[in-house]
Amino acid sequence: MNEEMIGMLVLGLLTVGFVWLAVKAIKRSAERKKELYGEDQAPAATSEPEPVVESAPEPEPEPVVESAPEPEPEPAPVVESAPEPEPEPAPVVESAPEIPAEDARLKAGMKRTNASFMGKLASIFSRKGDVDDDIMDELEDLMLTADVGVRLAMEMVDDLRDRVAAKELKSGDEVRSALREHIEKALEKSTTDEDALKKNPNGSKVILFVGVNGVGKTTSIGKIASLLKSRGHSVVMGAGDTFRAAAVDQLKVWGERTDCKVITGEEGADPASVIFNTVRHGCEVEADFILADTAGRLHTKSDLMEELKKVGRAAGKSLDGAPHEIWLVVDGTTGQNAVLQARQFNEALGLTGVILTKLDGTAKGGVVIGISNELAIPVRFVGVGEQADDLRPFHATSFVNGLFESSAA
């Protein structure tokens, strides 16, 4: 290597060494300044500000299309349910008063009938020996005098004759028992389990009372009003017997006794108008029962049955369906005449019941059997005395027991 190249190499090394030393000096100077003034107060190296790059303008936000607010669901209309009707109380079914197995008052009132009928019957069968034709003839006479009725008496006795002839019945006791069965069967036609004074569930119940004068019709109405009041019913009575002032006064007395309103008219007024007003008033005050009296004797030119039909029509004009009951009142002491009256009144008016009065004063109680068998009309009540409670609901078993009591020969 020549000297010239060695000299250039040395010069290059020296130059590099100086540059290294200069750089190191500068670094040390900078470190000292940093130590002296702190990093925060060190003069910032001037540098050209970086060019601010303008950011592209942000695109305007797309207009927010406000969606229509979802309509709040309308509350379902509150359908006011019709208030549940309060359950209607079950209609009170009025039960018929329990009839005792024995009605002592009814049996006591039949003493005269019992004494006559059973006294003779005991006499007939007190003889020793077999039952013969003579005994059966006497039995037939007894049944006729008891006012059982000719046809019924003959039917019963003929049947008993045949059974005696066939040796089916041999003793007096057997014939008496067979006779009792016949009478019980005859009374079945008028026996009903329905209470004669059952309340009408649809309103007032109108009962029309008919019958000839002197049978105890007005008194029976008063006694029935007393019975109804004792059961807690409200009652209105109508004095339709306008041709007899005594009948009107008598009904007024019963009205005071029983605290019942009595509708009257002028003396001699049209009975139909009185009953019309009676029914109308009874409906207005919502009476449970309306008891209507009628005339038993009218002017000689008036026909009793036609007048009674007119009264019935008047009641129907005042209240649809009235009268609901038509009861005939007959005197038990009149015997077969009572049966005749019942037949005539039934043909004209259509009776729904019979009241037999004065049974305690007669030996002809067999008329009950005749009416029941021949007309098949229920016997509603029988009168066995003067007191209000002596008008007894008819009870066939008690009647037969009263008739045959003390029947042992």
XYZ file of C-alpha atoms in Angstrom:
409
model
C 0.000 0.000 0.000
C 1.502 3.415 -0.882
C 1.707 6.217 1.472
C -1.017 8.255 -0.177
C -3.654 5.680 0.566
C -2.455 5.233 4.112
C -2.751 8.974 4.644
C -6.309 9.035 3.314
C -7.261 6.124 5.561
C -5.842 7.853 8.604
C -7.716 11.053 7.703
C -10.946 9.150 7.331
C -10.538 7.503 10.722
C -9.842 10.829 12.339
C -12.882 12.384 10.749
C -15.080 9.578 12.049
C -13.568 9.949 15.492
C -14.263 13.698 15.543
C -17.820 13.186 14.423
C -18.324 10.555 17.143
C -16.938 12.842 19.753
C -19.112 15.754 18.572
C -22.219 13.681 18.710
C -21.360 12.443 22.158
C -20.693 15.966 23.351
C -23.986 17.161 22.043
C -25.758 14.311 23.842
C -24.018 15.051 27.092
C -24.899 18.740 26.764
C -28.533 17.870 26.222
C -28.551 15.576 29.260
C -27.074 18.295 31.440
C -29.702 20.833 30.333
C -32.350 18.309 31.136
C -30.902 17.865 34.567
C -30.698 21.638 35.135
C -34.092 22.851 33.850
C -36.280 19.811 34.103
C -37.990 18.059 31.408
C -41.066 20.294 31.393
C -39.055 23.544 30.875
C -36.784 22.166 28.232
C -37.157 24.253 25.157
C -39.086 22.315 22.723
C -37.293 21.657 19.608
C -38.680 23.770 16.947
C -40.264 21.710 14.425
C -42.479 22.540 11.650
C -46.044 21.989 12.571
C -47.434 18.979 11.006
C -49.861 19.901 8.382
C -53.416 19.628 9.714
C -55.125 17.149 7.623
C -58.696 18.294 7.365
C -60.849 15.332 7.925
C -63.472 14.842 5.396
C -66.701 16.355 6.669
C -68.760 13.781 8.408
C -71.753 12.973 6.344
C -74.875 14.539 7.711
C -76.833 11.898 9.518
C -79.751 10.652 7.597
C -82.874 12.192 8.998
C -84.311 9.848 11.526
C -87.720 9.004 10.337
C -89.638 8.920 13.530
C -91.755 5.902 13.303
C -95.275 6.610 14.245
C -95.600 5.696 17.866
C -97.266 2.425 18.202
C -100.702 3.234 19.449
C -101.111 2.091 22.952
C -103.555 -0.720 22.787
C -106.886 0.588 23.851
C -107.935 -1.219 26.912
C -110.576 -3.714 26.073
C -113.850 -2.116 26.910
C -114.914 -3.336 30.282
C -118.150 -5.006 29.599
C -120.001 -4.491 32.758
C -121.438 -7.847 33.305
C -124.998 -7.606 34.286
C -125.096 -8.036 37.977
C -125.871 -11.594 38.671
C -129.424 -11.619 39.764
C -129.755 -12.584 43.309
C -131.025 -16.084 43.250
C -134.702 -15.964 43.806
C -135.548 -17.723 46.964
C -136.973 -21.064 46.205
C -140.694 -20.760 46.303
C -141.892 -21.836 49.598
C -143.877 -24.825 48.904
C -146.570 -24.704 51.468
C -146.908 -28.182 52.812
C -150.293 -29.352 53.880
C -150.680 -29.451 57.620
C -150.020 -32.950 58.812
C -153.268 -34.715 59.485
C -153.133 -36.749 62.655
C -153.879 -40.438 62.411
C -156.939 -39.775 64.571
C -159.017 -36.606 64.778
C -160.499 -36.885 68.265
C -162.750 -33.852 67.725
C -164.226 -35.343 64.565
C -164.831 -38.686 66.245
C -166.437 -36.986 69.246
C -168.742 -35.021 66.938
C -169.974 -38.244 65.371
C -171.369 -39.685 68.585
C -174.983 -39.483 67.470
C -174.276 -41.133 64.133
C -172.128 -43.709 65.873
C -174.729 -44.432 68.533
C -177.461 -44.896 65.948
C -175.520 -46.757 63.269
C -173.285 -48.879 65.416
C -175.915 -49.461 68.081
C -178.209 -50.997 65.499
C -175.361 -52.831 63.805
C -174.266 -54.350 67.113
C -177.848 -55.395 67.789
C -178.121 -57.083 64.393
C -174.985 -59.148 64.817
C -175.419 -59.911 68.503
C -177.539 -62.948 67.752
C -175.943 -66.316 67.921
C -175.804 -68.556 64.928
C -174.974 -68.104 61.284
C -175.699 -64.967 59.315
C -178.971 -65.496 57.461
C -181.226 -63.588 55.062
C -183.142 -61.955 57.914
C -179.955 -60.439 59.255
C -178.996 -59.198 55.789
C -182.446 -57.596 55.346
C -182.015 -55.725 58.628
C -178.560 -54.593 57.539
C -180.041 -53.241 54.315
C -182.648 -51.231 56.265
C -179.913 -49.863 58.516
C -177.847 -48.636 55.561
C -180.872 -46.912 54.044
C -181.818 -45.112 57.269
C -178.209 -43.925 57.667
C -178.695 -42.040 54.363
C -175.856 -43.765 52.601
C -178.037 -43.691 49.486
C -180.345 -46.286 47.992
C -178.091 -47.401 45.142
C -174.932 -47.634 47.245
C -176.764 -49.392 50.096
C -178.141 -52.004 47.682
C -174.751 -52.564 46.039
C -173.007 -53.128 49.366
C -175.632 -55.411 50.835
C -175.964 -57.466 47.625
C -172.219 -58.075 47.615
C -172.315 -59.107 51.273
C -175.242 -61.487 50.584
C -173.302 -63.188 47.803
C -170.231 -63.617 49.986
C -172.313 -65.007 52.846
C -174.006 -67.446 50.460
C -170.600 -68.539 49.188
C -169.520 -69.167 52.800
C -166.789 -66.574 52.342
C -168.286 -64.632 55.270
C -169.615 -66.703 58.145
C -169.756 -64.623 61.341
C -171.161 -61.241 62.205
C -167.661 -59.879 62.790
C -166.610 -60.906 59.291
C -169.659 -59.232 57.747
C -168.995 -56.072 59.786
C -165.351 -55.980 58.620
C -166.452 -56.452 55.006
C -168.986 -53.620 55.388
C -166.258 -51.347 56.718
C -164.120 -52.113 53.647
C -167.052 -51.142 51.387
C -167.453 -47.802 53.158
C -163.722 -47.061 53.023
C -163.750 -47.803 49.284
C -166.731 -45.485 48.744
C -164.909 -42.666 50.566
C -161.791 -43.086 48.430
C -163.500 -41.094 45.670
C -163.552 -37.987 47.846
C -160.217 -38.483 49.557
C -157.346 -36.286 48.432
C -153.892 -35.610 49.840
C -154.047 -32.004 48.659
C -154.584 -29.391 51.344
C -157.977 -27.810 50.738
C -156.575 -24.431 51.810
C -153.305 -24.522 49.898
C -152.143 -21.038 48.929
C -152.194 -20.031 45.262
C -148.525 -19.413 44.257
C -149.590 -16.937 41.539
C -151.650 -14.551 43.639
C -154.905 -14.409 45.526
C -157.034 -17.537 45.764
C -160.771 -16.976 45.391
C -163.192 -19.436 46.998
C -166.885 -19.069 46.179
C -169.310 -20.512 48.747
C -172.758 -21.588 47.572
C -175.749 -23.306 49.138
C -179.336 -22.768 50.173
C -180.290 -20.675 53.175
C -179.994 -22.089 56.661
C -177.188 -24.581 56.035
C -174.525 -22.596 57.920
C -172.814 -21.114 54.875
C -171.879 -17.722 56.367
C -170.743 -19.313 59.633
C -168.563 -21.767 57.703
C -166.917 -18.869 55.848
C -166.128 -17.169 59.158
C -164.658 -20.369 60.627
C -162.484 -20.929 57.559
C -161.272 -17.323 57.774
C -160.320 -18.003 61.392
C -158.410 -21.133 60.358
C -156.576 -19.260 57.595
C -155.590 -16.436 59.938
C -154.235 -18.970 62.421
C -151.968 -20.211 59.610
C -150.667 -16.694 59.018
C -152.610 -15.915 55.816
C -154.253 -12.614 54.895
C -157.976 -12.842 54.129
C -160.646 -10.637 52.552
C -164.321 -11.610 52.760
C -167.186 -10.495 50.516
C -170.784 -10.270 51.758
C -172.500 -11.359 48.566
C -175.773 -12.381 50.263
C -177.160 -8.879 49.787
C -180.802 -9.944 50.149
C -180.335 -10.953 53.778
C -179.157 -8.161 56.059
C -178.527 -10.669 58.847
C -176.008 -12.495 56.657
C -174.072 -9.265 56.030
C -174.070 -8.402 59.728
C -173.001 -11.930 60.629
C -170.046 -11.771 58.244
C -169.041 -8.380 59.687
C -168.932 -9.943 63.152
C -166.649 -12.680 61.852
C -164.516 -10.003 60.202
C -164.040 -8.296 63.573
C -163.266 -11.590 65.305
C -160.652 -12.614 62.754
C -159.336 -9.134 61.861
C -160.346 -9.574 58.222
C -161.641 -6.912 55.834
C -165.278 -7.442 54.798
C -166.516 -5.877 51.537
C -170.244 -5.105 51.534
C -172.800 -3.417 49.303
C -176.109 -1.741 49.782
C -178.953 -3.947 50.914
C -180.498 -5.545 47.847
C -177.526 -4.613 45.653
C -176.457 -6.819 42.774
C -174.479 -9.706 44.366
C -172.238 -9.922 41.295
C -171.065 -6.316 41.730
C -170.259 -6.951 45.399
C -168.160 -9.996 44.533
C -166.459 -8.125 41.691
C -165.449 -5.361 44.117
C -164.409 -7.923 46.723
C -162.048 -9.713 44.342
C -160.637 -6.437 43.027
C -159.929 -5.167 46.541
C -158.414 -8.486 47.558
C -156.022 -8.355 44.601
C -155.087 -4.732 45.338
C -154.075 -5.559 48.902
C -152.512 -8.848 47.761
C -154.664 -10.934 50.074
C -153.778 -14.618 50.154
C -157.422 -15.714 50.206
C -160.689 -14.109 49.104
C -163.784 -15.779 50.551
C -167.012 -14.870 48.757
C -170.437 -15.446 50.292
C -173.456 -15.754 47.997
C -177.200 -15.593 48.359
C -179.131 -18.767 49.066
C -182.513 -17.232 48.380
C -183.222 -14.529 45.832
C -186.352 -12.742 44.708
C -188.978 -15.149 43.442
C -188.451 -14.005 39.849
C -184.721 -14.725 39.951
C -183.248 -18.107 39.234
C -180.715 -19.097 41.876
C -178.366 -21.037 39.620
C -178.273 -18.412 36.877
C -177.541 -15.706 39.434
C -174.705 -17.775 40.890
C -173.232 -18.268 37.412
C -173.307 -14.494 36.979
C -171.473 -14.064 40.289
C -168.823 -16.528 39.143
C -168.345 -14.625 35.868
C -167.988 -11.358 37.785
C -165.211 -12.857 39.885
C -163.477 -14.006 36.691
C -163.665 -10.508 35.183
C -161.966 -9.085 38.258
C -159.251 -11.782 38.324
C -158.414 -14.232 35.553
C -159.109 -17.792 36.601
C -161.381 -16.864 39.503
C -163.111 -18.427 41.287
C -160.453 -21.061 41.915
C -162.723 -23.133 44.145
C -166.517 -23.478 44.402
C -167.605 -25.127 47.625
C -171.141 -26.213 48.423
C -172.249 -26.019 52.046
C -174.948 -28.559 52.968
C -176.731 -29.373 56.217
C -175.868 -32.895 57.357
C -179.223 -33.256 59.138
C -181.102 -33.147 55.814
C -179.846 -36.579 54.775
C -180.503 -37.485 51.151
C -181.729 -33.952 50.460
C -178.087 -32.883 50.865
C -177.096 -35.353 48.152
C -179.802 -33.942 45.874
C -178.546 -30.375 46.453
C -174.981 -31.436 45.745
C -176.045 -33.028 42.460
C -177.951 -29.929 41.280
C -175.272 -27.418 42.257
C -172.561 -29.569 40.713
C -174.396 -29.796 37.390
C -174.823 -26.020 37.274
C -171.507 -24.767 38.643
C -168.964 -27.575 38.703
C -168.243 -27.966 42.411
C -164.725 -28.553 43.695
C -165.674 -29.377 47.261
C -168.405 -29.917 49.829
C -168.698 -28.738 53.437
C -171.049 -30.854 55.535
C -172.308 -28.949 58.589
C -174.124 -30.000 61.769
C -172.767 -33.531 61.671
C -172.772 -33.554 65.465
C -176.540 -33.131 65.508
C -177.602 -35.973 63.260
C -177.734 -39.739 63.115
C -177.575 -39.481 59.318
C -173.818 -39.082 58.948
C -173.910 -41.654 56.171
C -174.721 -38.795 53.786
C -170.965 -38.182 53.605
C -170.576 -41.627 52.096
C -173.397 -41.031 49.618
C -171.981 -37.705 48.368
C -168.489 -39.145 48.044
C -169.574 -42.233 46.157
C -172.237 -40.778 43.884
C -170.660 -37.445 42.933
C -166.946 -38.072 43.592
C -166.663 -34.535 44.976
C -164.090 -34.073 47.749
C -165.611 -33.477 51.173
C -163.435 -30.605 52.385
C -164.737 -29.950 55.906
C -167.329 -31.272 58.337
C -168.897 -29.254 61.124
C -169.080 -30.967 64.513
C -169.849 -28.043 66.850
C -170.323 -24.323 67.355
C -166.733 -23.285 68.082
C -164.458 -21.878 65.355
C -162.227 -24.953 65.415
C -165.211 -27.321 65.275
C -165.142 -27.065 61.485
C -162.763 -29.972 60.910
C -160.849 -30.883 57.737
C -162.452 -34.103 56.546
C -160.291 -37.128 57.242
C -161.739 -40.371 55.892
C -159.845 -42.606 58.315
C -161.068 -40.666 61.349
C -164.600 -40.654 59.937
C -164.664 -44.428 59.477
C -163.100 -45.013 62.868
C -165.696 -42.737 64.427
C -168.450 -44.579 62.615
C -167.306 -48.051 63.684
C -165.995 -47.261 67.143
C -167.546 -49.523 69.784
C -168.546 -51.855 66.991
C -167.760 -55.019 68.884
C -170.877 -57.019 69.361
